[in-house]
mmCIF file of C-alpha atoms in Angstrom:
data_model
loop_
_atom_site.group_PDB
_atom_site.id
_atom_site.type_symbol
_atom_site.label_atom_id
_atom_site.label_comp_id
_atom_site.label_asym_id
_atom_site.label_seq_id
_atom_site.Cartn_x
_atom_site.Cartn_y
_atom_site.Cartn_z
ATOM 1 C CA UNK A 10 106.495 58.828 93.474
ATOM 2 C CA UNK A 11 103.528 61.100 93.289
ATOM 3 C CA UNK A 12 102.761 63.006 90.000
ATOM 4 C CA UNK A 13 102.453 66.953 89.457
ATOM 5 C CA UNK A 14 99.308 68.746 89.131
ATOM 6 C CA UNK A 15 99.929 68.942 85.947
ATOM 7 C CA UNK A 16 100.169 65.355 85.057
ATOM 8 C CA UNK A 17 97.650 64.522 87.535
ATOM 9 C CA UNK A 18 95.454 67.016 85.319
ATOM 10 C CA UNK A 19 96.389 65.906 81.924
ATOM 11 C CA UNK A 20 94.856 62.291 83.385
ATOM 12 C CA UNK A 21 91.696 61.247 81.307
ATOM 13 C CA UNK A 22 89.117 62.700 83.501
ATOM 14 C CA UNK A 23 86.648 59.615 83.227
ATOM 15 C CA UNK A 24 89.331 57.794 84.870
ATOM 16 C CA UNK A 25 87.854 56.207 87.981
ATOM 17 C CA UNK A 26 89.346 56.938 91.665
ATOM 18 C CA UNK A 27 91.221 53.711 93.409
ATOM 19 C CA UNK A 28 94.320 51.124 93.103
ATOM 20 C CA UNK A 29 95.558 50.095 90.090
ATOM 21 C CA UNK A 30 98.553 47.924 89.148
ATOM 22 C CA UNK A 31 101.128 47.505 86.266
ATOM 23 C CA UNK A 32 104.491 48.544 85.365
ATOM 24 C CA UNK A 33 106.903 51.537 85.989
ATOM 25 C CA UNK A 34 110.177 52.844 85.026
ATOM 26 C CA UNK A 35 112.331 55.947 86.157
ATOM 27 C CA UNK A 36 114.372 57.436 83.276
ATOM 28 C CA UNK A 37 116.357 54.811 81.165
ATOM 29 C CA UNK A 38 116.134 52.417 84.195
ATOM 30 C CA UNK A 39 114.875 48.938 84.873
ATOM 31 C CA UNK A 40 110.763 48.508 84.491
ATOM 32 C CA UNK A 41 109.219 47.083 87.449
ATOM 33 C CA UNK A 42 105.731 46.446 89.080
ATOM 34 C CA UNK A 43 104.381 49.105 90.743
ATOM 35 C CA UNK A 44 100.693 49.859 92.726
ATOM 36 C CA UNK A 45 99.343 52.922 91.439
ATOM 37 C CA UNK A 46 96.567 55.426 93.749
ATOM 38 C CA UNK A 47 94.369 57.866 92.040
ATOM 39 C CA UNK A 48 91.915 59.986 94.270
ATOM 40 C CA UNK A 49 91.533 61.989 96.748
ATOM 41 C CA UNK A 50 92.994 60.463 99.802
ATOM 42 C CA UNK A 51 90.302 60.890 101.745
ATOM 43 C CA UNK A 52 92.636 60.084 105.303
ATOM 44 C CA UNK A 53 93.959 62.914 104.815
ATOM 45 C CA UNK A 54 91.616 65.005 103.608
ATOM 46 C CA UNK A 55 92.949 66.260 100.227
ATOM 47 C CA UNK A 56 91.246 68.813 98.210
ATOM 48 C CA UNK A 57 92.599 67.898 94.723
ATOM 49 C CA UNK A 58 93.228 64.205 93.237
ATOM 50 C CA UNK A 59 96.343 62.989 93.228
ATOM 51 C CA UNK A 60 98.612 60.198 91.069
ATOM 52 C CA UNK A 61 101.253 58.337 93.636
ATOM 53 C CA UNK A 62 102.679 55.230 92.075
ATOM 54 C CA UNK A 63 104.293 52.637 94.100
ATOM 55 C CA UNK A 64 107.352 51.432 92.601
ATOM 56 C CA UNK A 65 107.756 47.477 94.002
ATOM 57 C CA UNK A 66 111.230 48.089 93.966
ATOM 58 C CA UNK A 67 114.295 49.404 96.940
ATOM 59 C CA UNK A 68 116.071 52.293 94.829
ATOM 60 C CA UNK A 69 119.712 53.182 95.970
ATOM 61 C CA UNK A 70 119.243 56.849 96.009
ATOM 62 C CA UNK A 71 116.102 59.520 95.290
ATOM 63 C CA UNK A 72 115.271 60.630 91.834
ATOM 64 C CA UNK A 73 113.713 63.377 92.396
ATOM 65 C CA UNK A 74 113.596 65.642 88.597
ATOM 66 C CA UNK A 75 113.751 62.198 86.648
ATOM 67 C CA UNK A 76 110.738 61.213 84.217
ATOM 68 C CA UNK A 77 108.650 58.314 85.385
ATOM 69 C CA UNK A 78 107.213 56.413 82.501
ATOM 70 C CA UNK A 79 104.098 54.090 83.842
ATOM 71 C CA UNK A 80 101.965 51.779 82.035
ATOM 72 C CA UNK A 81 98.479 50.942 83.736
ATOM 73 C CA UNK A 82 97.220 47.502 83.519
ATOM 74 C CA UNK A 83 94.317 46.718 85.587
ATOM 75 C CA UNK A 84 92.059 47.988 88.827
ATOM 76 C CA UNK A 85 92.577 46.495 92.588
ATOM 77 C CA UNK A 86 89.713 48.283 94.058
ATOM 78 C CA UNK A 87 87.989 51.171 94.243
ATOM 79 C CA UNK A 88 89.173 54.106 96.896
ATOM 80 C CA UNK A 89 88.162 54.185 100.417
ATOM 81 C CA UNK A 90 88.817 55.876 103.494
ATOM 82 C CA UNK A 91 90.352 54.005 106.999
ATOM 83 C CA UNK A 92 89.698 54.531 110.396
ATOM 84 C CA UNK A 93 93.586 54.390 110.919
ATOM 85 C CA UNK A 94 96.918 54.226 109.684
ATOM 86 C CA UNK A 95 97.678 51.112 110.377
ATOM 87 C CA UNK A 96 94.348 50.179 108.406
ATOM 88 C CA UNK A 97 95.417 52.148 105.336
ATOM 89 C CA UNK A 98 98.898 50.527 105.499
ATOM 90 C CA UNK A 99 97.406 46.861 105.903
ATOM 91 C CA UNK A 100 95.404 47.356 102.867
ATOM 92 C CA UNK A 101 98.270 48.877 101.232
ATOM 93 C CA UNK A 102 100.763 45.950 101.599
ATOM 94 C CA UNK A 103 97.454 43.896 100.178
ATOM 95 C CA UNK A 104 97.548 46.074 97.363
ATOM 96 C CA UNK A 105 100.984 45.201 96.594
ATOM 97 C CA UNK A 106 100.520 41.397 97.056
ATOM 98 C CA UNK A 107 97.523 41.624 94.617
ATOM 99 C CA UNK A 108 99.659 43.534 92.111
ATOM 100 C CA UNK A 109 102.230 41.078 92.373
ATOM 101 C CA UNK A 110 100.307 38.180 91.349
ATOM 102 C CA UNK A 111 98.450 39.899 88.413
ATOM 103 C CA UNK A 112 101.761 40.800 86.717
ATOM 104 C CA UNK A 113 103.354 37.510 87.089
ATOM 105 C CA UNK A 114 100.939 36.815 84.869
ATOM 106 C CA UNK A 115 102.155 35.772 81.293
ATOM 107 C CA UNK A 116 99.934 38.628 79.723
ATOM 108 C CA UNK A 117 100.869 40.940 82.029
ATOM 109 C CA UNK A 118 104.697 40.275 82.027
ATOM 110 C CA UNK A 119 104.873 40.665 78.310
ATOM 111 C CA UNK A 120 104.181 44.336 78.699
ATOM 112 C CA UNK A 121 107.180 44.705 80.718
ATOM 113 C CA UNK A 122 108.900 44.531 77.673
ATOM 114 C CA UNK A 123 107.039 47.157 75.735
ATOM 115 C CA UNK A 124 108.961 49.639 73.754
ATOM 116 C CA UNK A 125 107.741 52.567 75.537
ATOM 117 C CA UNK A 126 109.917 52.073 78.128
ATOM 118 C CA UNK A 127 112.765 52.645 75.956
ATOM 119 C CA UNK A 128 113.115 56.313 75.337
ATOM 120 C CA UNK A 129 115.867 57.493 73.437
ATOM 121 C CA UNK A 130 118.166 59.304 75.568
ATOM 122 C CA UNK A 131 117.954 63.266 75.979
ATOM 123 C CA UNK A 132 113.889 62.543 74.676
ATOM 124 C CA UNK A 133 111.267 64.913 75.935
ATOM 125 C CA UNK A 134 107.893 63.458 75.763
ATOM 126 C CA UNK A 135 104.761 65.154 76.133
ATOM 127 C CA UNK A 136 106.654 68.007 77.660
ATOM 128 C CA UNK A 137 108.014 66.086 80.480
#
C-alpha cells in the first residue's frame, strides 16, 4: 500500500530513508504487522521519496480509497540499492522475517492494541 504525495510529504522530514517495522490497519479492520519502505527506491530510479507499507497479511479483495492507519515501531536497515530483482526481493522477504520477530515481542505486541486503531466510524483524521 504505498502512500500519496501528500502523506509522503506531511512525513517528518528528519525521518531517515530505509525499512522499518510495526503495525497497520485498513479502515475499521484487523491491525497487523507490516514492513514499512521510506526512500527513494533507488532500483528504480525514483525522483521523489516514497511511503509503501507492507501489510503481513493476504486481504480478500483491494482497498483501494480506504484510510490506512500505521504505527512505526522500529528501523530494519537503512536503504540500499540491488544489482537485481531477485536481490531486492531476497532482502525483502528478510525484511519481513525480521519484522516478524520484533513484534512478537511483548513490548511490541502491546501496541497492537493501541486505541488509535480504533477510529470512530465516518472519522476524518488529519484530512484523510
Amino acid at each position: 500500500a504505498n502512500f500519496s504525495e501528500q502523506v509522503v510529504e506531511s512525513f517528518p522530514s528528519d525521518i531517515s530513508t530505509g525499512i522499518y517495522y510495526g503495525w497497520a490497519c485498513v479502515g475499521n479492520g484487523d491491525v497487523h504487522k507490516m514492513v514499512l519502505s521510506v526512500g527513494w527506491n533507488p532500483l528504480y530510479k525514483n525522483i521523489k521519496k516514497s511511503v509503501e507499507t507492507h501489510i503481513i497479511h493476504t486481504f480478500k479483495e483491494d482497498f483501494y480509497g480506504e484510510i490506512l492507519s500505521i504505527v512505526i515501531i522500529g528501523y530494519i536497515r537503512p536503504e540500499k540499492n540491488f544489482d537485481s530483482l531477485e536481490a531486492l526481493i531476497s532482502a525483502i522477504q528478510e525484511d519481513i522475517e525480521e519484522a516478524k520477530r520484533q513484534l512478537d515481542l511483548p513490548e511490541h505486541l502491546k501496541l497492537k492494541e493501541d486505541n488509535f486503531f480504533h477510529l470512530p466510524e465516518g472519522k476524518i483524521v488529519n484530512n484523510h
